[in-house]
Coordinates of C-alpha atoms in Angstrom, one line a residue:
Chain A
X1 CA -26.0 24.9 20.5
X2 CA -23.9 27.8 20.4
X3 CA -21.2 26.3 22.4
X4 CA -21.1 23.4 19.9
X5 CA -21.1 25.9 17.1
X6 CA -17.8 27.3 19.1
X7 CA -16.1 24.4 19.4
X8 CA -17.0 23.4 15.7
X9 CA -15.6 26.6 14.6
X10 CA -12.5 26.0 16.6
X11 CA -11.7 23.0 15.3
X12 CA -12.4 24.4 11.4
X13 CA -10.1 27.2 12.3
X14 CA -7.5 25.3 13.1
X15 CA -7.5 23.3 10.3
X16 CA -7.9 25.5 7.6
X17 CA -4.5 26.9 9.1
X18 CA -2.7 24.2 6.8
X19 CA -4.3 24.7 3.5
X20 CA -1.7 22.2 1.7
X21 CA -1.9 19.5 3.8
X22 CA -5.6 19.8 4.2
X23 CA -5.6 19.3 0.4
X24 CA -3.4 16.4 0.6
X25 CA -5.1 15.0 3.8
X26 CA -8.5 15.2 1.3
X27 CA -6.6 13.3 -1.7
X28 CA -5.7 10.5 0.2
X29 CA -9.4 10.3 2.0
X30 CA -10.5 9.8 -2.0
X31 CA -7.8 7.4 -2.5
X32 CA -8.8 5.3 0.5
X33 CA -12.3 4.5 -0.9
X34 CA -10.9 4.4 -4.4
X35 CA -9.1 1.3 -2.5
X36 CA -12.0 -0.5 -1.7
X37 CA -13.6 0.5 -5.1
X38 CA -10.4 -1.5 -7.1
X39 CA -11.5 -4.6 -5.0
X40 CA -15.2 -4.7 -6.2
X41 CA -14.7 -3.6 -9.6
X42 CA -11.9 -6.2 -10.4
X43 CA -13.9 -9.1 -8.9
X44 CA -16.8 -8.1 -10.9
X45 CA -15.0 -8.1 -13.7
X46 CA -13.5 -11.6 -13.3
X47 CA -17.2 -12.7 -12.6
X48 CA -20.5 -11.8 -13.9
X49 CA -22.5 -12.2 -10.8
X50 CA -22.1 -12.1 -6.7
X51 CA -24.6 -13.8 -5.5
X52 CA -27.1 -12.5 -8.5
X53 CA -26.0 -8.9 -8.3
X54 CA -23.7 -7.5 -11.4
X55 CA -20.8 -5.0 -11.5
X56 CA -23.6 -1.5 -11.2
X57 CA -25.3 -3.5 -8.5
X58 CA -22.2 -4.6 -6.5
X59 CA -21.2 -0.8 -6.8
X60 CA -24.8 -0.1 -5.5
X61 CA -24.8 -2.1 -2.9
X62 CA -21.0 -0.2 -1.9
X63 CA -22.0 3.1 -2.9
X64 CA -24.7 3.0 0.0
X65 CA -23.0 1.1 2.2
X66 CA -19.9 3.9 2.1
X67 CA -22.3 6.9 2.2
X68 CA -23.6 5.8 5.3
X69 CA -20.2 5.1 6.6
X70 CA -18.5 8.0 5.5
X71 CA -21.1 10.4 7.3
X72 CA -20.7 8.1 10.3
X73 CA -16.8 8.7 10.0
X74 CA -17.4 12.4 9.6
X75 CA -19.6 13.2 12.4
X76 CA -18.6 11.1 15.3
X77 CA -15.5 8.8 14.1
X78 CA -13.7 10.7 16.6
X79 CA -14.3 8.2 19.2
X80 CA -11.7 6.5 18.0
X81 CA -9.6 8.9 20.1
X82 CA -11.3 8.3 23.4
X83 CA -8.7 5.9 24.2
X84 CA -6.0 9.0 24.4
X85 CA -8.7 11.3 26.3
X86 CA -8.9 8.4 29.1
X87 CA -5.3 7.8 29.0
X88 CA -4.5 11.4 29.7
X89 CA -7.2 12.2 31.8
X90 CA -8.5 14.5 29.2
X91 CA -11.7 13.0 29.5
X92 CA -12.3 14.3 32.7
X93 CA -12.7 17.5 31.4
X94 CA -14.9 16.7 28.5
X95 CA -17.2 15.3 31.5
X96 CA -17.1 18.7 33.6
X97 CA -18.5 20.7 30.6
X98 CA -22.4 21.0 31.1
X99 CA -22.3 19.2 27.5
X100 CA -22.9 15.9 26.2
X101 CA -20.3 13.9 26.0
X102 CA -20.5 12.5 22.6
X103 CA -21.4 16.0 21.4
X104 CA -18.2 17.4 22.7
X105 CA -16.2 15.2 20.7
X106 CA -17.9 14.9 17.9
X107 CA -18.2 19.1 17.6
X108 CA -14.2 19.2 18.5
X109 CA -12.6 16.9 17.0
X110 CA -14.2 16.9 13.1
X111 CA -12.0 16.4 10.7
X112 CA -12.8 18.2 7.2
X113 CA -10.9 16.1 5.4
X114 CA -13.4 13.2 5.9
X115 CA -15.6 15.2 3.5
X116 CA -13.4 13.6 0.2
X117 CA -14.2 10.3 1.2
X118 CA -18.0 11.4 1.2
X119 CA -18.1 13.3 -1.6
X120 CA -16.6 10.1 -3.4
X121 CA -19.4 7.5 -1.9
X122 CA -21.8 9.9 -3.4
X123 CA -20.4 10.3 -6.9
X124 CA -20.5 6.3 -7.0
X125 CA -23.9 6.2 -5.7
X126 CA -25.4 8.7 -8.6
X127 CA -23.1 6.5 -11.1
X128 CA -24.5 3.5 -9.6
X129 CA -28.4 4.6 -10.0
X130 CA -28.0 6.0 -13.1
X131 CA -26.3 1.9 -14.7
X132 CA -29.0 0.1 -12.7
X133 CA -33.2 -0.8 -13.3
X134 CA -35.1 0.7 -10.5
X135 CA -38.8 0.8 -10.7
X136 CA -39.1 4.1 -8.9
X137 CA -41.8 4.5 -6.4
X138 CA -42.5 7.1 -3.9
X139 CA -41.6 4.4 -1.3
X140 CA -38.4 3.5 -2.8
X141 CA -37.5 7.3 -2.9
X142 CA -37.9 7.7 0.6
X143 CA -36.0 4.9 1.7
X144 CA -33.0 6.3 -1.2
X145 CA -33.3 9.2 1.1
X146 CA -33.2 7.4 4.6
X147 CA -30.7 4.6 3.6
X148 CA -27.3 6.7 4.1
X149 CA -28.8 8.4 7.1
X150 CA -29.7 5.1 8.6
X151 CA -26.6 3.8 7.6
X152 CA -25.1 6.9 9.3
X153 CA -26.4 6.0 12.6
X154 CA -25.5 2.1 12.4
X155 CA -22.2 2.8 11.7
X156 CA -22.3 5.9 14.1
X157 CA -23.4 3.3 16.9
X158 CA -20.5 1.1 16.0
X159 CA -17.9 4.1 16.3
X160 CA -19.6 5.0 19.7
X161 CA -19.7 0.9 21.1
X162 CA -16.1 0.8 20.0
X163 CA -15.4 3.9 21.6
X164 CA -16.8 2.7 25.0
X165 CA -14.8 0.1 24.6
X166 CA -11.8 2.0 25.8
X167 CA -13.6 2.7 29.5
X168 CA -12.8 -1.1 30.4
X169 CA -9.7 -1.8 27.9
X170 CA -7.2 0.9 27.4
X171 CA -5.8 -1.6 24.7
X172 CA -9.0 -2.1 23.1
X173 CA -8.7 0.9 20.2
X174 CA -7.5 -1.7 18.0
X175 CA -10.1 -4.0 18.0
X176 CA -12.9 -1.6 18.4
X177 CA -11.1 -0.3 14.7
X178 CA -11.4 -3.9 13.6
X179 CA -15.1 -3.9 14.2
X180 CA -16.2 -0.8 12.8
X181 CA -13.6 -0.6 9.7
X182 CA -14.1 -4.3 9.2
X183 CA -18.1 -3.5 9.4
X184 CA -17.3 -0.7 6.7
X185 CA -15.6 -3.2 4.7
X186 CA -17.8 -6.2 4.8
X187 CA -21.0 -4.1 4.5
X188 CA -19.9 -3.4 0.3
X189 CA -20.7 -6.9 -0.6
X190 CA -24.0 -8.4 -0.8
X191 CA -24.2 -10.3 2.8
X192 CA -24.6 -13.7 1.5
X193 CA -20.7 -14.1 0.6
X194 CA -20.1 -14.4 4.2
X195 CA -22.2 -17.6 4.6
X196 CA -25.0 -18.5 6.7
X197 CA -23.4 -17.8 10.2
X198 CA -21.1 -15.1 9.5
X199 CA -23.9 -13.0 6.9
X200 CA -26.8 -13.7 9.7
X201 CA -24.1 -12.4 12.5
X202 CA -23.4 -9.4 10.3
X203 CA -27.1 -8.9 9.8
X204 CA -29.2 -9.2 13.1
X205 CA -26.2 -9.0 15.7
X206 CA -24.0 -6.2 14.0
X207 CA -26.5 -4.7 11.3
X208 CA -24.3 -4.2 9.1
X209 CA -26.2 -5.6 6.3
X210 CA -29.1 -2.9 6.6
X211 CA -26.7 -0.1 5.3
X212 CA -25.7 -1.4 1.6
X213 CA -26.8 -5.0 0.9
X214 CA -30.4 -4.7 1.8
X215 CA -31.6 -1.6 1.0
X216 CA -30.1 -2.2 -2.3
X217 CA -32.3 -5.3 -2.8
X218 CA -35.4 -3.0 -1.9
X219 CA -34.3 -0.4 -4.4
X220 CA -33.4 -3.2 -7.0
X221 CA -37.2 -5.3 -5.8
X222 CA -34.9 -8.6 -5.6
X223 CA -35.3 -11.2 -2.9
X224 CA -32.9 -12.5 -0.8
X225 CA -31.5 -15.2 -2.2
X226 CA -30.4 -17.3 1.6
X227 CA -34.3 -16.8 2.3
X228 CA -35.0 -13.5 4.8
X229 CA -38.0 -12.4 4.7
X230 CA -39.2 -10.4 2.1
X231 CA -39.9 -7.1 4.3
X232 CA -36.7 -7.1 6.3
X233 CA -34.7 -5.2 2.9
X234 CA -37.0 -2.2 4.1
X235 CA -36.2 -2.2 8.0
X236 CA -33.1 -0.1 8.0
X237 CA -34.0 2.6 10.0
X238 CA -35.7 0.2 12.5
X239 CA -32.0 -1.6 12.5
X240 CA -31.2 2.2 13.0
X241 CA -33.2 3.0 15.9
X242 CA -31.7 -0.6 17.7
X243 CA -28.2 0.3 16.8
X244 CA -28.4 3.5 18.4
X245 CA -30.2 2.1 21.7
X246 CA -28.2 -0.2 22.2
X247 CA -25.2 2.1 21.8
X248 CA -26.1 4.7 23.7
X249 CA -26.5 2.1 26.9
X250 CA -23.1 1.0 26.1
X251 CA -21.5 4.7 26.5
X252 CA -23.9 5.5 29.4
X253 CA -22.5 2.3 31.1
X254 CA -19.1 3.0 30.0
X255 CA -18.8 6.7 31.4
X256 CA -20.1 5.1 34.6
X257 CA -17.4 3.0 35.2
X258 CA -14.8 5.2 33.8
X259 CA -12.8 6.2 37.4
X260 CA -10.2 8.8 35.8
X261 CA -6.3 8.0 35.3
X262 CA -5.5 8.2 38.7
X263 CA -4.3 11.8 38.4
Chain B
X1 CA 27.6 13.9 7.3
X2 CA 28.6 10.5 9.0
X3 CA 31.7 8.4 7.0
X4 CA 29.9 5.9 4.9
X5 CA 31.1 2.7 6.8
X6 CA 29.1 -0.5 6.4
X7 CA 28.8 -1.9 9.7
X8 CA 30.8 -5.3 10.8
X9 CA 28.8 -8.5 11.3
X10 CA 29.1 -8.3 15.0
X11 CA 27.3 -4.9 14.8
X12 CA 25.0 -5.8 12.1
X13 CA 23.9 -9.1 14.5
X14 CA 23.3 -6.6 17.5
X15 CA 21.2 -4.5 15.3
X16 CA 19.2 -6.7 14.0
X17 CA 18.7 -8.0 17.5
X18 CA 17.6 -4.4 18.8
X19 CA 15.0 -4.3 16.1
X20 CA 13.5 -7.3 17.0
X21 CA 13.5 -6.9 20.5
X22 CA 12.0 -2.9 20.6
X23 CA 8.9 -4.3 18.2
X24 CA 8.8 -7.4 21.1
X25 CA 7.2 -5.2 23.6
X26 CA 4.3 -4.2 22.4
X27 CA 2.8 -7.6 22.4
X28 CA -0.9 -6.3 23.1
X29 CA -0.6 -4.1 19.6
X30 CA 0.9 -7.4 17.8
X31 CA -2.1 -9.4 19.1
X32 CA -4.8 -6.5 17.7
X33 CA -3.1 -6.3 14.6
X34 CA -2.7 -9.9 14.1
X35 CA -6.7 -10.7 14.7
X36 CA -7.4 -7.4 12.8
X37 CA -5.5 -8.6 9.8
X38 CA -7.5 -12.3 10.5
X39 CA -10.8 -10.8 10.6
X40 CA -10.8 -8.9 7.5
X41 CA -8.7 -11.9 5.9
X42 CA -12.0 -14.3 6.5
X43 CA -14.2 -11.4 4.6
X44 CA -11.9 -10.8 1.8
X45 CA -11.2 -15.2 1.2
X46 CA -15.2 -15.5 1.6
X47 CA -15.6 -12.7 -1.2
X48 CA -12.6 -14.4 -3.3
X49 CA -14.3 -18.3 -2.7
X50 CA -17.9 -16.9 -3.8
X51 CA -16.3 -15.5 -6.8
X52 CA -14.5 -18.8 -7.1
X53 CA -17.5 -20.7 -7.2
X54 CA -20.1 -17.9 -9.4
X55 CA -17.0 -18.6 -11.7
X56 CA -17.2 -22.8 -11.9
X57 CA -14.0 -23.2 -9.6
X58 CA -11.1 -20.9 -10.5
X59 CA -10.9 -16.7 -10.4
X60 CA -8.1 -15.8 -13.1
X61 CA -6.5 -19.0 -12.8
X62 CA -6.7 -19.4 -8.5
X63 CA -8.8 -22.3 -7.3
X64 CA -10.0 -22.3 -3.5
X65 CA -6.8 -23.5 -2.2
X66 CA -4.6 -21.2 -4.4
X67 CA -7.0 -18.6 -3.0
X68 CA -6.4 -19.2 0.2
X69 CA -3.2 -19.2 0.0
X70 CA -2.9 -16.3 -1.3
X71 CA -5.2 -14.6 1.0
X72 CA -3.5 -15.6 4.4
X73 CA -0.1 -14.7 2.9
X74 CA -1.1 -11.6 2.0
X75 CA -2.5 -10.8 5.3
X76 CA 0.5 -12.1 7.0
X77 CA 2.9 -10.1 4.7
X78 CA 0.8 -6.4 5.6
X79 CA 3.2 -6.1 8.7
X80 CA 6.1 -8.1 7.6
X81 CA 6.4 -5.4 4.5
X82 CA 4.6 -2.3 6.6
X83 CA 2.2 -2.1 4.0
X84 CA 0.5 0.2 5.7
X85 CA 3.0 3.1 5.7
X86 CA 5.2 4.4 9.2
X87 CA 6.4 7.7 9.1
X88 CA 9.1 7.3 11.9
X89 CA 12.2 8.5 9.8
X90 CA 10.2 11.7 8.1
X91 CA 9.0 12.6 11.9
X92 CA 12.9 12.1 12.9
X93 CA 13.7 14.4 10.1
X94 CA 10.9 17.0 11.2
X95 CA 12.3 17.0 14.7
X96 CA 15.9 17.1 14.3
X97 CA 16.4 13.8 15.5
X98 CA 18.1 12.3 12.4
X99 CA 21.5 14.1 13.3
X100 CA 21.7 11.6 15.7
X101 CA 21.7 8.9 13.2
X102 CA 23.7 10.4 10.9
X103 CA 26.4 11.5 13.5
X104 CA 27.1 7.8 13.7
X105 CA 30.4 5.8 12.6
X106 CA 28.3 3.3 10.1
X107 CA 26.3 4.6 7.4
X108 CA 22.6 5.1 8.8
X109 CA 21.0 3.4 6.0
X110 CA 23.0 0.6 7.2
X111 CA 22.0 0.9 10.1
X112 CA 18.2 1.3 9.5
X113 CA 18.4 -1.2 7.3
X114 CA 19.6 -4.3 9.9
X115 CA 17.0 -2.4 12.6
X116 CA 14.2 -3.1 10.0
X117 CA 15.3 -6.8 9.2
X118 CA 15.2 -7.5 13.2
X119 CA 11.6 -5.7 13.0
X120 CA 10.2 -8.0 10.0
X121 CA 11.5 -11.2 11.5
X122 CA 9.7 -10.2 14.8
X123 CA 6.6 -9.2 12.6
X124 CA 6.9 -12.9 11.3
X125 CA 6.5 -14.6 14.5
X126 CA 2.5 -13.4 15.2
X127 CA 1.2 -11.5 12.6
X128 CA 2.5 -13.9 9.4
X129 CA 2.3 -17.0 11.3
X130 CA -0.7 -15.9 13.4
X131 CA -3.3 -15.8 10.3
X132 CA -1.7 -18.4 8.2
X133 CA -2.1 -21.1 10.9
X134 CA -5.7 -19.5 11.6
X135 CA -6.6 -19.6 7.5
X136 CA -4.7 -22.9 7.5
X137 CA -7.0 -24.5 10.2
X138 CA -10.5 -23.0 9.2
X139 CA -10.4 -22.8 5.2
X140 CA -7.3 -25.0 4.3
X141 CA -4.1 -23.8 2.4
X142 CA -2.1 -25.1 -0.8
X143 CA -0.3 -27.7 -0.2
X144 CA 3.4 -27.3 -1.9
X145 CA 4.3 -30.1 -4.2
X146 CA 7.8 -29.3 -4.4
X147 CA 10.4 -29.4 -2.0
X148 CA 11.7 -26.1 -3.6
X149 CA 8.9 -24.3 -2.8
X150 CA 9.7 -23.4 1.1
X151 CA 13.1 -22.3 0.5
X152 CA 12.7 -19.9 -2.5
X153 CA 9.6 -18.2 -0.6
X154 CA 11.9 -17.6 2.2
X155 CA 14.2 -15.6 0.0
X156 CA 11.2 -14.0 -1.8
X157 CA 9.9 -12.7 1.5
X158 CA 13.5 -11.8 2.5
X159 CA 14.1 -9.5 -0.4
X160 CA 10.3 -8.0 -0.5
X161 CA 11.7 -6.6 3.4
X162 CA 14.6 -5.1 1.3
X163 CA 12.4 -3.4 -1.4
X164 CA 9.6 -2.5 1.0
X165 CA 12.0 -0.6 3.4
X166 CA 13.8 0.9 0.5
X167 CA 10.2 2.3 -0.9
X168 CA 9.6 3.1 2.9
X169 CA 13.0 5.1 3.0
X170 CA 12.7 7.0 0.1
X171 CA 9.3 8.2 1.0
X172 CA 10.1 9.0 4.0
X173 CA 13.7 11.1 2.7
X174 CA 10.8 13.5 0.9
X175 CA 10.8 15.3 4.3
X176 CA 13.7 17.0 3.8
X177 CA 12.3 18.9 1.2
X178 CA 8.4 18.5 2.3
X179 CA 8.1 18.9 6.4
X180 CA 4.5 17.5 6.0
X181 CA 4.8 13.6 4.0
X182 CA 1.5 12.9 5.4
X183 CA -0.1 13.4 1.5
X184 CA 2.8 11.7 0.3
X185 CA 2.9 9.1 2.6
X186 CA -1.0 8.1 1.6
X187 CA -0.6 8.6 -1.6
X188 CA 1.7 5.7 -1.7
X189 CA -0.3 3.3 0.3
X190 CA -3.0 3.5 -1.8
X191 CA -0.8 2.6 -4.8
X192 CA 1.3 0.0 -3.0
X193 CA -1.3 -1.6 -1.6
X194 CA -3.4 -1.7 -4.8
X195 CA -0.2 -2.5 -7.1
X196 CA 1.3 -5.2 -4.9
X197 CA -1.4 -7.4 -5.3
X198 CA -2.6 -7.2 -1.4
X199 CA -6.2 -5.8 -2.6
X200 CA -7.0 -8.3 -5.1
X201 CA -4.3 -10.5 -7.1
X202 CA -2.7 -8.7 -9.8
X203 CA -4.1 -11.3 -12.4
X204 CA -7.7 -10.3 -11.1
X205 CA -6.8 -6.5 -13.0
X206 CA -7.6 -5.6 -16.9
X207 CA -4.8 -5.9 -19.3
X208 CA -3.3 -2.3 -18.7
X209 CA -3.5 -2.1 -14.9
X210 CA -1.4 -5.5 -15.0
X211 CA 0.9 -3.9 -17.1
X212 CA 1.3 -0.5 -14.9
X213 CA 1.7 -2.8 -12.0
X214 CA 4.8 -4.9 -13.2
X215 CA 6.2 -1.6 -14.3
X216 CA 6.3 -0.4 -10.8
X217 CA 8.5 -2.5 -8.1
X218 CA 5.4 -3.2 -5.6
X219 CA 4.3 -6.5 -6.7
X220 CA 8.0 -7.8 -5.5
X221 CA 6.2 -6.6 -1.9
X222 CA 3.4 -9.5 -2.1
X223 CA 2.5 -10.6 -5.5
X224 CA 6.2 -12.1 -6.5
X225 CA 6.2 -14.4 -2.7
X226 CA 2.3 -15.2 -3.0
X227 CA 2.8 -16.5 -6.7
X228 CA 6.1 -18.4 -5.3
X229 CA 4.1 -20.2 -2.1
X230 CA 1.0 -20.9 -4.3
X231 CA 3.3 -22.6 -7.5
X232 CA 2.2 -20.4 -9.7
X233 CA 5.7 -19.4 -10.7
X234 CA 8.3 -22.6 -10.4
X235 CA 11.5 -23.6 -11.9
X236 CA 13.2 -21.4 -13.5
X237 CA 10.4 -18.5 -13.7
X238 CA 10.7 -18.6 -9.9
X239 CA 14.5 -18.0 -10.1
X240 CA 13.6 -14.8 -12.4
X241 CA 11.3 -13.7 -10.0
X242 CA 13.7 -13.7 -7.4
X243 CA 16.1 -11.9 -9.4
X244 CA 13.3 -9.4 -10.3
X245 CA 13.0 -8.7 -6.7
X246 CA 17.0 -8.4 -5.8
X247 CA 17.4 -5.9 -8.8
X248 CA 14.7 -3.4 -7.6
X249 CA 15.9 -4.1 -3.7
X250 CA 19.6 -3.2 -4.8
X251 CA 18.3 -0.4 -7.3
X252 CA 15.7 1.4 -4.9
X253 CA 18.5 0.9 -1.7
X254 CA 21.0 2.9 -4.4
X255 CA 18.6 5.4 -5.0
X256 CA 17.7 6.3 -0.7
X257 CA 21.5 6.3 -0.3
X258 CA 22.0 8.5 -3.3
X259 CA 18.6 11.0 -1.9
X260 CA 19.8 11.2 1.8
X261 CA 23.3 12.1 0.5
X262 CA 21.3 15.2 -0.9
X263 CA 19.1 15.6 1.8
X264 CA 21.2 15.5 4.5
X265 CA 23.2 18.7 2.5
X266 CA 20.0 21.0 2.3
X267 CA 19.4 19.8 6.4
X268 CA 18.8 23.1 8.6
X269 CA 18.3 21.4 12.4
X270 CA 16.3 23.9 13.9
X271 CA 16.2 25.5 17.4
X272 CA 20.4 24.1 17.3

């Protein structure tokens, strides 16, 4: 642990060298999700209702969905850089430290500025709660609690598949960025506006419904209106658990097949 | 400072040649950004259609095919107008590099200018016409009814590459006073990108965000060609739009010519 703290503190360190560009690195991480934020709001104020949710429900549904993905972004979206650490052979060296592999980059690499777009999904989630009907029970407390951290880790397990990725396809950043940002994106909407194959795909293949649009129906005690069953709103964190299985193969594979760059 | 020559049409041809061909070779990043740009085009045009239908048919006056439309356009155009921001010329101005450009005998905005045109067109061939035949095959597009319709949305498109690398330019010029442009760099993508109309048409906004939008020159980036391909603007109101668009192009391109000038006399090239 103390290495990681090392390497965490590093990485801090260096960036709190540039205190103005850190600041404006931080306003354009608010900015981003205030982009995604414009969308939602101006559709639901064409329209009253998205497939029965309102305006503060829509912005429940993203307010969770965004929590989750912003933590996900801010502990491990560094795998987006693998693709540079095998092209340069850097990765070898991240694979001779006594250290996992994942926790390496993710302690290195953190980017602080990632905390504006957090602190923004948050603000929107307590504006959220406070314009919508919840009939609070402990049950639906504890899965307020779990929903971003399960979120977390299926996003987190995106970040890490798309990162593996790169072991087989040096070109493949780009569309291991399409999957995991276009996750991010599609998970603000309630599922059904994808249609029935698309909105199961994104719900049992790629779970990205179980990090906004379901646990928001659980929260709200609303059924699915294309007909899933009436438990499945409270499975997140089993969708979790299989996210991050099925992840964790994919790296484990990956780093197995990963020969160097020849150097 | 370099004279301030336009360059002949021989030179302009090769230019705009060099452009094209440099953005040619990365065909394996064209082909990722083109089915990036598809896949989040089928979320956003499945979000627009269920609007379109919890509304009876029509969002702010776009039915399905309008909306369409307008979606694969504006996916196409996020390349062909860089709408997600490029920092070359401020990291050329970080390193020194830009004395290069500017020790040449044209005038480099010329010059960037005609390397930028031979960019767009090559961003036309895959990522425009890459999603647009995609959305046109799986969801359907607008069909135009007049003939007109092609040709003006040419030009539109044309001059939204001229105001686009003008806004590009002068964001980019701020380096010579600011080293780091990376704040100022997202701060304009987030409003281009909501103010052009790429997030959600400009129509979909409340009365004063419309009105801030039209005040500002993005919408002539995707709003102003959309509108022209989905007939929402004809006639003579197209005509206007198109003039709209060449008097912000000619207006912005002023103003980078005008900013380098003064940038390029507080320019201190270091390590010599």
């Amino acid at each position: 642990m103390t290495v990681y703290a090392a390497l965490l503190r590093a990485a801090l360190a260096g960036q709190a060298g540039y205190r103005a560009s850190f600041a404006l690195e931080l306003l354009g991480s608010v900015l981003v999700i205030g982009l995604d934020f414009v969308e939602v709001y101006a559709v639901l104020t064409q329209v009253p209702e998205l497939e029965g949710l309102g305006l503060a429900e829509v912005a429940l549904v993203f307010a969770l969905a965004s929590t989750g993905f912003s933590l996900a972004d801010l502990v491990i979206g560094q795998t987006d850089r693998v693709t540079d650490h095998v092209r340069r052979g850097t990765f070898d060296v991240l694979l001779l430290r006594p250290l996992s592999t994942l926790g390496q980059l993710a302690a290195a690499d953190v980017q602080l500025r990632r905390l504006g777009r957090l602190g923004t999904a948050l603000a929107v989630l307590v504006i959220a709660l406070s314009q919508v009907e919840v009939d609070w029970t402990p049950a639906r407390v504890g899965l307020l609690v779990l929903t971003p951290l399960s979120g977390a880790v299926i996003f987190g397990s995106l970040f890490v598949a798309a990162g593996a990725v790169s072991f087989w396809l040096l070109d493949g950043r780009e569309v291991g960025n399409a999957l995991t940002y276009g996750s991010g994106y599609l998970a603000q909407w309630p599922t059904g506006v994808l249609g029935p194959v698309l909105g199961r795909f994104f719900t049992f293949v790629v779970p990205a419904a179980f990090t906004g649009y379901l646990p928001a129906l659980a929260l709200l005690g609303r059924d699915d209106p294309t007909g899933l069953p009436g438990w499945l709103p409270w499975a997140s964190p089993l969708a979790a658990l299989a996210a991050a299985a099925a992840a964790a193969l994919l790296w484990r594979t990956g780093i197995r097949h990963y020969v160097g760059a020849g150097g | 400072m370099s004279a301030a020559v336009l360059p002949s049409p021989r030179a302009a041809a090769a230019l705009v040649r060099a452009g094209f061909r440099r953005y040619a070779s990365y065909r394996a990043a064209t082909l990722a950004g083109a089915v990036t740009n598809t896949f989040f085009g089928v979320v956003k045009l499945s979000i627009l259609f269920a609007a379109a239908d919890a509304a009876g048919g029509a969002v702010a006056g776009y039915d399905r095919a309008a909306l369409s439309t307008y979606t694969w356009v504006a996916q196409g155009m996020i390349a062909v107008v860089v709408l997600f921001g490029g920092a070359e010329l401020a990291e050329r101005v970080r390193t020194g590099d830009v004395v290069i450009d500017l020790g040449r005998p044209v005038h480099p905005v010329a010059v960037w200018l005609a390397e930028d045109l031979g960019r767009a067109g090559q961003a036309c061939l895959v990522r425009f016409f890459g999603p647009l035949a995609f959305g046109g095959l799986v969801f359907g597009l607008s069909v135009p009814r007049q003939p007109a319709t092609v040709p003006l949305f040419v030009v539109s498109a044309v001059l939204a590459v001229v105001v686009s690398f003008s806004c590009r330019l002068l964001v980019n010029l701020v380096a010579f006073w600011l080293l780091d442009v990376r704040g100022v760099l997202s701060v304009y993508m987030v409003a281009s990108n909501v103010l052009s109309g790429l997030i959600v048409p400009i129509a979909f906004f409340p009365g004063w965000l419309q009105g801030l939008a039209r005040a500002t020159p993005f919408p002539a980036l995707v709003q102003v060609p959309v509108d022209i391909a989905v007939e929402r603007v004809t006639g003579t109101d197209a005509l206007l739009a198109l003039a709209g668009q060449a008097a912000w192009a000619v207006g912005l391109l002023a103003a980078a010519v005008w900013t380098l000038h003064r940038g390029t006399r507080r320019l201190v090239v270091q390590g010599g």
